[in-house]
GROMACS .gro file of C-alpha atoms in nm:
model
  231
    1UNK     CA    1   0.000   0.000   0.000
    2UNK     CA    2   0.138   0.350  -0.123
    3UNK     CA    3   0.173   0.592   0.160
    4UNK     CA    4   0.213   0.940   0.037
    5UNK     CA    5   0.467   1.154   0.213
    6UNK     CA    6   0.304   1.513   0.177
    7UNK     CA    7   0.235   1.823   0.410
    8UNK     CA    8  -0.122   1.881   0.318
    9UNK     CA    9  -0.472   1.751   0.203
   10UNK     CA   10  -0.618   1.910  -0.131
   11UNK     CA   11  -1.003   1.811  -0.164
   12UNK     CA   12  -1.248   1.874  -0.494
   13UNK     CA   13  -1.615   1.919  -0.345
   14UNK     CA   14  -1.883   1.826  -0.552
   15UNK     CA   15  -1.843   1.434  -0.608
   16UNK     CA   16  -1.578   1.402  -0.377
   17UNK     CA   17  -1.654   1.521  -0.022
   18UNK     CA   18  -2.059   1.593  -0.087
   19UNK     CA   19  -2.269   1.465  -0.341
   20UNK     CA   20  -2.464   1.724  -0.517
   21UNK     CA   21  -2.647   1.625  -0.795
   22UNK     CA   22  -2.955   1.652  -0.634
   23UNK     CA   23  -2.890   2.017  -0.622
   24UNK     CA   24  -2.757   2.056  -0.991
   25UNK     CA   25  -3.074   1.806  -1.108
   26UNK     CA   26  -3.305   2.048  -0.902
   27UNK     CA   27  -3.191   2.377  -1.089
   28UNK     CA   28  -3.109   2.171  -1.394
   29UNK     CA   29  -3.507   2.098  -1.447
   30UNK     CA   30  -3.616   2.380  -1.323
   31UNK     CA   31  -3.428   2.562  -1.617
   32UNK     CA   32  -3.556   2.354  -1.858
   33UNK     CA   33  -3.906   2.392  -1.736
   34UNK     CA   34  -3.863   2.774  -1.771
   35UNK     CA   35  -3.826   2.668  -2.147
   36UNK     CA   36  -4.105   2.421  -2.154
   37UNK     CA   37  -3.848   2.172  -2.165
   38UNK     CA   38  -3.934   1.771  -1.998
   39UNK     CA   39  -3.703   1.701  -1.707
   40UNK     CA   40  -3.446   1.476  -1.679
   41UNK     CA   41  -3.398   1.173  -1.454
   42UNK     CA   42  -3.148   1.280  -1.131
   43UNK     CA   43  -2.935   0.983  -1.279
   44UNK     CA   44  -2.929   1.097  -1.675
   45UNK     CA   45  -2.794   1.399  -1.518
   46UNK     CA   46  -2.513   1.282  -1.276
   47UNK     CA   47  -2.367   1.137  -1.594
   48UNK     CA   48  -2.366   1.458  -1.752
   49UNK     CA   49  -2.211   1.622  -1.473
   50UNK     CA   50  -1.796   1.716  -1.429
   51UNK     CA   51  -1.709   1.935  -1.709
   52UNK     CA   52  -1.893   2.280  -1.604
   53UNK     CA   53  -2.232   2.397  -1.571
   54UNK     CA   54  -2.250   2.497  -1.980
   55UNK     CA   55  -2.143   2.157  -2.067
   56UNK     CA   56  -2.430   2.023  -1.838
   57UNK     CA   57  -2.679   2.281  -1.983
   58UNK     CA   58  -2.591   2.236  -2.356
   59UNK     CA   59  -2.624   1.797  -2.310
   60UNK     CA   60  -2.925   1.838  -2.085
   61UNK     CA   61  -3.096   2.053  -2.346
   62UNK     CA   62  -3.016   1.843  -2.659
   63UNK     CA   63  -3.168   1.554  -2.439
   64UNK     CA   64  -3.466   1.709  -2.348
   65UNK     CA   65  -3.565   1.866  -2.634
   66UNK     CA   66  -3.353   1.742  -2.921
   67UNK     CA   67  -3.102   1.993  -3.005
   68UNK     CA   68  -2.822   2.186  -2.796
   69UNK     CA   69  -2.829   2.552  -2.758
   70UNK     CA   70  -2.626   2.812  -2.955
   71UNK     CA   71  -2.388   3.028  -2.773
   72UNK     CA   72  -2.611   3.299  -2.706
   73UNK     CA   73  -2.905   3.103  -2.583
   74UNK     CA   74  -2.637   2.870  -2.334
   75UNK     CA   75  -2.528   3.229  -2.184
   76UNK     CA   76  -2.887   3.342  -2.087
   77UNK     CA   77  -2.980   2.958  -2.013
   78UNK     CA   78  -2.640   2.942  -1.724
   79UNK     CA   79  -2.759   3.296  -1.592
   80UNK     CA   80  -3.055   3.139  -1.503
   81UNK     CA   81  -2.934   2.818  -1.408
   82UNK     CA   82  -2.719   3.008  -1.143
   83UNK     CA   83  -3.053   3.176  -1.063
   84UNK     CA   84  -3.232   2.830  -0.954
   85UNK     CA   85  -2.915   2.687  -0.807
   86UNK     CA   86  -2.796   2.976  -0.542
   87UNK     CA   87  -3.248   2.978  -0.421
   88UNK     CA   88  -3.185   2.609  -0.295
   89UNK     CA   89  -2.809   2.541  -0.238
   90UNK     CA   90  -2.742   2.302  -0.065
   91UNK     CA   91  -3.096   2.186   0.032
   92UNK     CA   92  -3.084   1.900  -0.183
   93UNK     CA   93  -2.665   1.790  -0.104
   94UNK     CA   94  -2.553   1.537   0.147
   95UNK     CA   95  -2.175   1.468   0.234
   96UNK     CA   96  -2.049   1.095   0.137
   97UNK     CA   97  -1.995   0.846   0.370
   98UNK     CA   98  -1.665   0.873   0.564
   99UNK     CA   99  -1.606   1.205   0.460
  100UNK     CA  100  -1.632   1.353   0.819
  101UNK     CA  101  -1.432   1.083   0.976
  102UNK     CA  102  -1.206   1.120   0.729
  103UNK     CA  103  -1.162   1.484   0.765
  104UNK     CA  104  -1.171   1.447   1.127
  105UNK     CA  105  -0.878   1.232   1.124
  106UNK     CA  106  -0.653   1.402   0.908
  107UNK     CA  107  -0.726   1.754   1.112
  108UNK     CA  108  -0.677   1.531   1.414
  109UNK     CA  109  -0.286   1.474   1.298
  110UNK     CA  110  -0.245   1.799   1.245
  111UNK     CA  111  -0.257   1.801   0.806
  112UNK     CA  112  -0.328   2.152   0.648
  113UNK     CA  113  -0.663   2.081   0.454
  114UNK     CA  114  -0.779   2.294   0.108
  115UNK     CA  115  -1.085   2.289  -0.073
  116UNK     CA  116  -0.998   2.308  -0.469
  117UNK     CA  117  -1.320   2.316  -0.662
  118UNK     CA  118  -1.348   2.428  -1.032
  119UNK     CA  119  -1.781   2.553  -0.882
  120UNK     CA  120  -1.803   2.932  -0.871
  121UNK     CA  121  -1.651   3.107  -0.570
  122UNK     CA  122  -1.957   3.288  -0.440
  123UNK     CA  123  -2.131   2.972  -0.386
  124UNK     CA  124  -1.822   2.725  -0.234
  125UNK     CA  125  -1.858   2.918   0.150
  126UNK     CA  126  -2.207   2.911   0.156
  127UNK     CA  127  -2.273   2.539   0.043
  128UNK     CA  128  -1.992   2.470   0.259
  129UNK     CA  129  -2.196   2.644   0.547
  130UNK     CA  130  -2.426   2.341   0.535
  131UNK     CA  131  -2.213   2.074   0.636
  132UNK     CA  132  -2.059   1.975   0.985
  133UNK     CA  133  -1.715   2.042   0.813
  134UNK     CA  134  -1.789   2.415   0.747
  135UNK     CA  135  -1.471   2.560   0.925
  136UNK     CA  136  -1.238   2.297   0.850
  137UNK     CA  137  -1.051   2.398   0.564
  138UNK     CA  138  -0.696   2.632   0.566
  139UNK     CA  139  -0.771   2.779   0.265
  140UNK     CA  140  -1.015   2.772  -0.041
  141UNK     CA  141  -0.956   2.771  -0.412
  142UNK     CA  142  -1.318   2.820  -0.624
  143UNK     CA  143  -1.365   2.834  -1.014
  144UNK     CA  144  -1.308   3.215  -1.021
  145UNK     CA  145  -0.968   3.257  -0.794
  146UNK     CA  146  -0.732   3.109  -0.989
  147UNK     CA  147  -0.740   3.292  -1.307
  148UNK     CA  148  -0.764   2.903  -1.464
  149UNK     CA  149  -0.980   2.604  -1.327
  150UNK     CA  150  -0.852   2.231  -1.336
  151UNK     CA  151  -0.761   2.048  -1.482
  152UNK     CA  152  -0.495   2.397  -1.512
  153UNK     CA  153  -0.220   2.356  -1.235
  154UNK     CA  154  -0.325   2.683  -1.147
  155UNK     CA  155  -0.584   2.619  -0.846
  156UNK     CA  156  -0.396   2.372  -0.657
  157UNK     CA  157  -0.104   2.606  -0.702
  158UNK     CA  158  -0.286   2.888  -0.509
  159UNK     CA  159  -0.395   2.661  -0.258
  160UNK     CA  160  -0.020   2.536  -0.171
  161UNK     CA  161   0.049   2.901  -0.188
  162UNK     CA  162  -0.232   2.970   0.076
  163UNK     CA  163  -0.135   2.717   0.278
  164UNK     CA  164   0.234   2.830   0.268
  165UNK     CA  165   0.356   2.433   0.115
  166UNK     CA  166   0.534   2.351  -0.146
  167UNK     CA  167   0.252   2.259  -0.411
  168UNK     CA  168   0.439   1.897  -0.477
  169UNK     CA  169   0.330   1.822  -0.166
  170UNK     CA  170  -0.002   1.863  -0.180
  171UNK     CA  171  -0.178   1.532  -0.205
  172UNK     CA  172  -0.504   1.654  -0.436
  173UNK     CA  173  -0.830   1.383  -0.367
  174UNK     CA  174  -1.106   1.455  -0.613
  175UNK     CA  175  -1.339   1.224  -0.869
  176UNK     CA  176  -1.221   1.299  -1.208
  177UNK     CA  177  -0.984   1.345  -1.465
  178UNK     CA  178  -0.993   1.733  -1.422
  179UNK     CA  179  -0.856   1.701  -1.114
  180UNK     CA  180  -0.610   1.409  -1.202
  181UNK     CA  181  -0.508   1.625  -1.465
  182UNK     CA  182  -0.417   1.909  -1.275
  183UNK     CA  183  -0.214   1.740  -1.024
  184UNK     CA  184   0.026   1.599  -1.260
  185UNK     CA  185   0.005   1.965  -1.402
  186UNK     CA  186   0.117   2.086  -1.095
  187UNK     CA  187   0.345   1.788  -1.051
  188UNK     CA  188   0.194   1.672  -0.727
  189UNK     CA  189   0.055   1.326  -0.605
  190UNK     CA  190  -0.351   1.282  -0.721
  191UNK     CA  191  -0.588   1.007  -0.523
  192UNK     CA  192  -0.942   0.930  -0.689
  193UNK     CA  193  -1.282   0.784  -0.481
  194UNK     CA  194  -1.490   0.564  -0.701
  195UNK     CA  195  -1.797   0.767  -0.682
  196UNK     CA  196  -1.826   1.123  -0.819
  197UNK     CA  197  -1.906   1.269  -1.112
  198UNK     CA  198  -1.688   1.108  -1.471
  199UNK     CA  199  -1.927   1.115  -1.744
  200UNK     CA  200  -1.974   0.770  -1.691
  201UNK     CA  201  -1.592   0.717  -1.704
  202UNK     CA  202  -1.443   0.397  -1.509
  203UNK     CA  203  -1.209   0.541  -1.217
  204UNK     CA  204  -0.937   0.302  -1.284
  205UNK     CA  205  -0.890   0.462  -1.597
  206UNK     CA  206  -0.816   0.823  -1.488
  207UNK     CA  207  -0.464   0.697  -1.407
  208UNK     CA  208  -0.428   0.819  -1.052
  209UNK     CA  209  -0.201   0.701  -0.786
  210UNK     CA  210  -0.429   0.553  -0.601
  211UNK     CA  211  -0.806   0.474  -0.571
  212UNK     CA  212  -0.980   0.520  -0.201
  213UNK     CA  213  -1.313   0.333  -0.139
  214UNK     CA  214  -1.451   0.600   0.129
  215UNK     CA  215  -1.206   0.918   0.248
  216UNK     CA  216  -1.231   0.780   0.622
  217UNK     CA  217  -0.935   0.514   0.471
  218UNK     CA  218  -0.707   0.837   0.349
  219UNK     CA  219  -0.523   0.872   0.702
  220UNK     CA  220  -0.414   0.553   0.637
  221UNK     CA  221  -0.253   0.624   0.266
  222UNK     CA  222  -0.045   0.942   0.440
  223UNK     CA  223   0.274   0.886   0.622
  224UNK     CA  224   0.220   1.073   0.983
  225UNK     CA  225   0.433   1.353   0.938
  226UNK     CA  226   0.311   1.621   1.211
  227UNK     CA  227   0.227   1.624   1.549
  228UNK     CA  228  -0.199   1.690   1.636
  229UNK     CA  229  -0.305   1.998   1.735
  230UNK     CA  230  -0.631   2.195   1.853
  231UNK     CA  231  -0.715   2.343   1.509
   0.00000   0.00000   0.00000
């Protein structure tokens, strides 16, 4: 079993520490219905989720009604998308299983923990608000901080940077290849979970350096390298 010597914890969010597709489904429909559009099934959309909210909308609207959206239509469709998604978020979103022990654990040894998500800054804090892990995190990368998203090297970059570590050792844990892609960008270790958001994409073939069932068994892929504090 690989341990991986590193001084901090990178996280993605949606897909890897809180499932949120009933959220994007919710505001998902409710777009569509704005446009007399027929929903789509929670699970047709979970396999159209993990390359951005326009890729979801443009897919979910040639499903629904036959053909995808031009580039002006997509930009009035997201506006409103954003619209239904901040009036609910996080009603609909429920953290994994494990992910608080896991969490726990690795603040309980004393590892610097990041959130690196490619969603939208303003809503990151807030949906992280809901959870019992709100104020766990050293620092916080969203879509819009970086000046690039993943799979760019550029977000788990500022997060090393916030957290004062060299970004090579950052272990990054997320659920696709975005974020598989930007640690190797970034030239830093990458762990995938099995669940998440791929487009229907096995995990083994994202390439990572190694696959976690649940993040409660992470403490035990990280060599003990710090001494727990009160954090």
């Amino acid at each position: 079993m690989n341990r991986f010597d590193v001084d901090a914890i990178a996280f993605d969010f949606d897909g890897t520490l809180v499932d949120t597709v009933g959220d994007l489904a919710h505001a998902m429909n409710a777009t569509l219905a704005d446009d007399g559009c027929a929903p789509l099934a929670r699970e047709t959309i979970r396999d159209l989720v993990g390359r951005g909210i326009p890729h979801l909308a443009r897919r979910a609207y040639a499903l629904s009604r036959g053909d995808a959206p031009g580039d002006a239509e997509l930009e009035a469709i997201v506006a409103r998308y954003f619209a239904h998604y901040a009036a609910t978020l996080g009603e609909r979103s429920t953290p994994y299983p494990g992910v608080v022990e896991g969490l726990g654990r690795l603040r309980a040894a004393g590892f610097p923990l990041a959130v690196v998500t490619n969603k939208a800054s303003r809503f990151v804090q807030p949906h992280l608000d809901r959870t019992a892990f709100a104020g766990w995190f050293d620092a916080i990368v969203g879509g819009d901080d970086a000046g690039a998203k993943k799979p760019d090297a550029a977000p788990l970059a500022l997060a090393a940077v916030r957290l004062g570590v060299d970004v090579r050792r950052v272990l990054m844990v997320g659920d696709s290849g975005n974020d598989v892609a930007c640690a190797r960008a970034a030239g830093a270790p990458v762990v995938v979970v099995p669940y998440g958001y791929r487009e229907g994409r096995a995990v083994q073939d994202l390439a990572a350096d190694a696959i976690v069932d649940s993040l409660d068994e992470l403490p035990e892929r990280v060599a003990v390298r710090r001494t727990p504090d009160s954090r």
